[in-house]
Amino acid sequence: MRFVYSLAALAPAIAPAIAALSAAALFGPPHIVVTAVSPAPAVIGAPAFNIEVEHHTTADQIKLTGRAEGVRGGQRVTLPLALVRRDSAHFTVVRQWEANTPWVLVFSVEQGPEGAHGVVEAVIPIDKSGAVRRIEYTKPGFHDGSKLPRRVTRARVDSALKELGVDRQE
């Protein structure tokens, strides 16, 4: 017995799979590279980081945000960071956080509305002397089996602050 399938007959069955593969190739997750300016800036307003964003869509579908997480007077604070766009893929961040205090910076790139096509984040612990301890990145994409983008958790920021010697976080 011989089976002959025409492309027209198979199209309804394989169209969803082809669409999913095409969307994944077209809308792969974004990528971020954060580079610290050396030496670390001593004053507020001086360039501190350069950020390069790679994405697989138009620049208007990318959202880059930044925040500084720290503790003041025993209270947890979050400062939104202003980012200066140099072109469609390059940004500069000037120092906007106080000196002599540990901070954890988080930069987030969302591709598509609310990160529908992927999110990647960078976590940067900065000690009280202003030195960058490291720059680490989340795995781009989504939680396994869901459409929820991976994001830096409060627990991860708390752990980085604790590593910097900040032990009181209310």
mmCIF file of C-alpha atoms in Angstrom:
data_model
loop_
_atom_site.group_PDB
_atom_site.id
_atom_site.type_symbol
_atom_site.label_atom_id
_atom_site.label_comp_id
_atom_site.label_asym_id
_atom_site.label_seq_id
_atom_site.Cartn_x
_atom_site.Cartn_y
_atom_site.Cartn_z
ATOM 1 C CA MET A 1 0.000 0.000 0.000
ATOM 2 C CA ARG A 2 1.384 3.376 -0.969
ATOM 3 C CA PHE A 3 0.478 6.690 0.648
ATOM 4 C CA VAL A 4 0.824 9.853 -1.325
ATOM 5 C CA TYR A 5 0.327 13.146 0.457
ATOM 6 C CA SER A 6 -0.025 16.414 -1.299
ATOM 7 C CA LEU A 7 1.256 19.619 0.268
ATOM 8 C CA ALA A 8 -2.246 21.054 0.071
ATOM 9 C CA ALA A 9 -3.607 18.149 2.104
ATOM 10 C CA LEU A 10 -0.892 18.505 4.764
ATOM 11 C CA ALA A 11 -1.022 22.296 5.035
ATOM 12 C CA PRO A 12 -3.821 22.495 7.641
ATOM 13 C CA ALA A 13 -2.031 19.991 9.850
ATOM 14 C CA ILE A 14 1.435 21.533 9.715
ATOM 15 C CA ALA A 15 0.592 25.245 9.427
ATOM 16 C CA PRO A 16 0.577 25.856 13.223
ATOM 17 C CA ALA A 17 3.987 24.224 13.613
ATOM 18 C CA ILE A 18 5.462 26.266 10.771
ATOM 19 C CA ALA A 19 3.983 29.462 12.215
ATOM 20 C CA ALA A 20 5.451 28.711 15.637
ATOM 21 C CA LEU A 21 8.893 28.040 14.187
ATOM 22 C CA SER A 22 8.745 31.185 12.075
ATOM 23 C CA ALA A 23 7.689 33.307 15.048
ATOM 24 C CA ALA A 24 10.473 31.872 17.187
ATOM 25 C CA ALA A 25 13.066 32.671 14.537
ATOM 26 C CA LEU A 26 11.656 36.127 13.899
ATOM 27 C CA PHE A 27 10.976 36.990 17.522
ATOM 28 C CA GLY A 28 13.889 35.373 19.351
ATOM 29 C CA PRO A 29 14.496 36.795 22.806
ATOM 30 C CA PRO A 30 16.384 40.060 23.209
ATOM 31 C CA HIS A 31 19.972 40.250 24.466
ATOM 32 C CA ILE A 32 21.703 42.851 26.602
ATOM 33 C CA VAL A 33 25.362 43.676 27.222
ATOM 34 C CA VAL A 34 26.180 46.066 30.056
ATOM 35 C CA THR A 35 29.674 47.549 30.290
ATOM 36 C CA ALA A 36 30.857 49.523 33.303
ATOM 37 C CA VAL A 37 32.692 52.766 32.606
ATOM 38 C CA SER A 38 36.151 52.638 34.130
ATOM 39 C CA PRO A 39 37.021 54.059 36.560
ATOM 40 C CA ALA A 40 33.716 54.036 38.414
ATOM 41 C CA PRO A 41 32.218 57.536 38.502
ATOM 42 C CA ALA A 42 32.640 59.386 41.769
ATOM 43 C CA VAL A 43 29.911 61.964 41.197
ATOM 44 C CA ILE A 44 26.242 61.829 40.338
ATOM 45 C CA GLY A 45 25.674 62.639 36.680
ATOM 46 C CA ALA A 46 28.899 61.090 35.381
ATOM 47 C CA PRO A 47 28.593 58.193 32.860
ATOM 48 C CA ALA A 48 28.545 54.881 34.704
ATOM 49 C CA PHE A 49 27.416 52.205 32.221
ATOM 50 C CA ASN A 50 27.024 51.646 28.506
ATOM 51 C CA ILE A 51 24.280 49.270 27.413
ATOM 52 C CA GLU A 52 23.928 47.514 24.087
ATOM 53 C CA VAL A 53 20.634 45.845 23.205
ATOM 54 C CA GLU A 54 20.182 43.247 20.483
ATOM 55 C CA HIS A 55 16.677 42.433 19.364
ATOM 56 C CA HIS A 56 14.815 40.749 16.541
ATOM 57 C CA THR A 57 12.144 43.343 15.918
ATOM 58 C CA THR A 58 11.806 47.077 15.370
ATOM 59 C CA ALA A 59 13.270 49.500 17.908
ATOM 60 C CA ASP A 60 9.810 50.726 18.890
ATOM 61 C CA GLN A 61 8.986 47.188 20.125
ATOM 62 C CA ILE A 62 11.862 47.265 22.648
ATOM 63 C CA LYS A 63 11.558 48.684 26.148
ATOM 64 C CA LEU A 64 14.712 49.186 28.248
ATOM 65 C CA THR A 65 14.329 50.142 31.899
ATOM 66 C CA GLY A 66 16.658 50.410 34.860
ATOM 67 C CA ARG A 67 16.335 50.628 38.597
ATOM 68 C CA ALA A 68 18.609 50.902 41.609
ATOM 69 C CA GLU A 69 17.673 48.820 44.662
ATOM 70 C CA GLY A 70 19.084 49.735 48.049
ATOM 71 C CA VAL A 71 18.345 50.517 51.678
ATOM 72 C CA ARG A 72 18.072 53.989 53.292
ATOM 73 C CA GLY A 73 17.557 54.344 57.013
ATOM 74 C CA GLY A 74 16.616 50.682 57.282
ATOM 75 C CA GLN A 75 13.957 51.004 54.579
ATOM 76 C CA ARG A 76 14.119 49.328 51.185
ATOM 77 C CA VAL A 77 14.130 51.851 48.315
ATOM 78 C CA THR A 78 13.822 51.502 44.552
ATOM 79 C CA LEU A 79 15.028 54.350 42.340
ATOM 80 C CA PRO A 80 14.005 54.381 38.665
ATOM 81 C CA LEU A 81 17.035 55.105 36.484
ATOM 82 C CA ALA A 82 17.022 57.447 33.498
ATOM 83 C CA LEU A 83 18.635 55.977 30.385
ATOM 84 C CA VAL A 84 20.033 58.067 27.534
ATOM 85 C CA ARG A 85 19.413 56.568 24.079
ATOM 86 C CA ARG A 86 22.411 57.067 21.769
ATOM 87 C CA ASP A 87 20.871 55.154 18.856
ATOM 88 C CA SER A 88 18.427 52.276 18.371
ATOM 89 C CA ALA A 89 20.662 49.775 20.179
ATOM 90 C CA HIS A 90 22.983 51.790 22.466
ATOM 91 C CA PHE A 91 22.267 53.557 25.746
ATOM 92 C CA THR A 92 24.245 55.354 28.443
ATOM 93 C CA VAL A 93 23.410 55.363 32.139
ATOM 94 C CA VAL A 94 24.773 58.159 34.290
ATOM 95 C CA ARG A 95 25.263 57.713 38.009
ATOM 96 C CA GLN A 96 22.021 58.525 39.806
ATOM 97 C CA TRP A 97 22.515 56.640 43.097
ATOM 98 C CA GLU A 98 24.206 57.874 46.263
ATOM 99 C CA ALA A 99 27.850 57.166 47.087
ATOM 100 C CA ASN A 100 29.015 55.232 50.138
ATOM 101 C CA THR A 101 25.983 52.957 49.968
ATOM 102 C CA PRO A 102 25.673 49.509 48.394
ATOM 103 C CA TRP A 103 23.230 49.265 45.492
ATOM 104 C CA VAL A 104 21.967 46.572 43.170
ATOM 105 C CA LEU A 105 21.148 47.822 39.688
ATOM 106 C CA VAL A 106 18.722 45.924 37.459
ATOM 107 C CA PHE A 107 18.421 46.652 33.739
ATOM 108 C CA SER A 108 15.563 45.025 31.854
ATOM 109 C CA VAL A 109 14.922 44.644 28.129
ATOM 110 C CA GLU A 110 11.409 43.684 27.062
ATOM 111 C CA GLN A 111 10.664 42.696 23.486
ATOM 112 C CA GLY A 112 7.043 43.196 22.496
ATOM 113 C CA PRO A 113 4.202 44.424 24.696
ATOM 114 C CA GLU A 114 4.857 43.483 28.348
ATOM 115 C CA GLY A 115 7.764 41.311 27.212
ATOM 116 C CA ALA A 116 5.502 39.042 25.157
ATOM 117 C CA HIS A 117 8.429 38.071 22.891
ATOM 118 C CA GLY A 118 11.011 37.785 25.653
ATOM 119 C CA VAL A 119 12.746 39.548 28.520
ATOM 120 C CA VAL A 120 16.372 39.570 29.580
ATOM 121 C CA GLU A 121 17.777 41.362 32.615
ATOM 122 C CA ALA A 122 21.168 42.301 34.017
ATOM 123 C CA VAL A 123 21.877 42.381 37.758
ATOM 124 C CA ILE A 124 24.786 44.520 38.955
ATOM 125 C CA PRO A 125 25.807 44.623 42.634
ATOM 126 C CA ILE A 126 27.779 47.794 43.474
ATOM 127 C CA ASP A 127 29.596 47.933 46.830
ATOM 128 C CA LYS A 128 29.752 51.015 49.075
ATOM 129 C CA SER A 129 33.061 52.094 47.507
ATOM 130 C CA GLY A 130 31.278 52.257 44.121
ATOM 131 C CA ALA A 131 33.019 49.184 42.682
ATOM 132 C CA VAL A 132 31.009 46.893 40.433
ATOM 133 C CA ARG A 133 31.192 43.395 41.915
ATOM 134 C CA ARG A 134 29.982 41.647 38.749
ATOM 135 C CA ILE A 135 27.481 41.867 35.934
ATOM 136 C CA GLU A 136 25.245 38.835 35.592
ATOM 137 C CA TYR A 137 22.420 38.139 33.190
ATOM 138 C CA THR A 138 19.184 36.233 33.410
ATOM 139 C CA LYS A 139 18.488 33.561 30.845
ATOM 140 C CA PRO A 140 16.391 35.227 28.152
ATOM 141 C CA GLY A 141 12.976 33.835 27.486
ATOM 142 C CA PHE A 142 10.108 32.456 29.500
ATOM 143 C CA HIS A 143 9.471 30.250 32.520
ATOM 144 C CA ASP A 144 9.267 26.663 31.353
ATOM 145 C CA GLY A 145 5.853 25.779 30.023
ATOM 146 C CA SER A 146 4.401 29.259 30.364
ATOM 147 C CA LYS A 147 4.156 32.603 28.652
ATOM 148 C CA LEU A 148 5.514 34.427 31.726
ATOM 149 C CA PRO A 149 8.844 36.127 31.003
ATOM 150 C CA ARG A 150 11.716 35.380 33.372
ATOM 151 C CA ARG A 151 12.408 38.350 35.630
ATOM 152 C CA VAL A 152 14.805 39.125 38.430
ATOM 153 C CA THR A 153 13.033 38.260 41.680
ATOM 154 C CA ARG A 154 13.050 40.295 44.871
ATOM 155 C CA ALA A 155 14.808 37.341 46.535
ATOM 156 C CA ARG A 156 17.660 37.603 44.019
ATOM 157 C CA VAL A 157 18.061 41.335 44.711
ATOM 158 C CA ASP A 158 17.844 40.697 48.475
ATOM 159 C CA SER A 159 20.588 38.083 48.177
ATOM 160 C CA ALA A 160 22.837 40.496 46.271
ATOM 161 C CA LEU A 161 22.239 43.233 48.862
ATOM 162 C CA LYS A 162 23.038 40.793 51.669
ATOM 163 C CA GLU A 163 26.257 39.838 49.891
ATOM 164 C CA LEU A 164 27.128 43.562 49.893
ATOM 165 C CA GLY A 165 26.661 43.711 53.671
ATOM 166 C CA VAL A 166 23.143 45.113 53.715
ATOM 167 C CA ASP A 167 21.264 42.939 56.154
ATOM 168 C CA ARG A 168 18.251 45.046 57.063
ATOM 169 C CA GLN A 169 15.599 45.162 54.376
ATOM 170 C CA GLU A 170 12.081 45.981 55.434
#
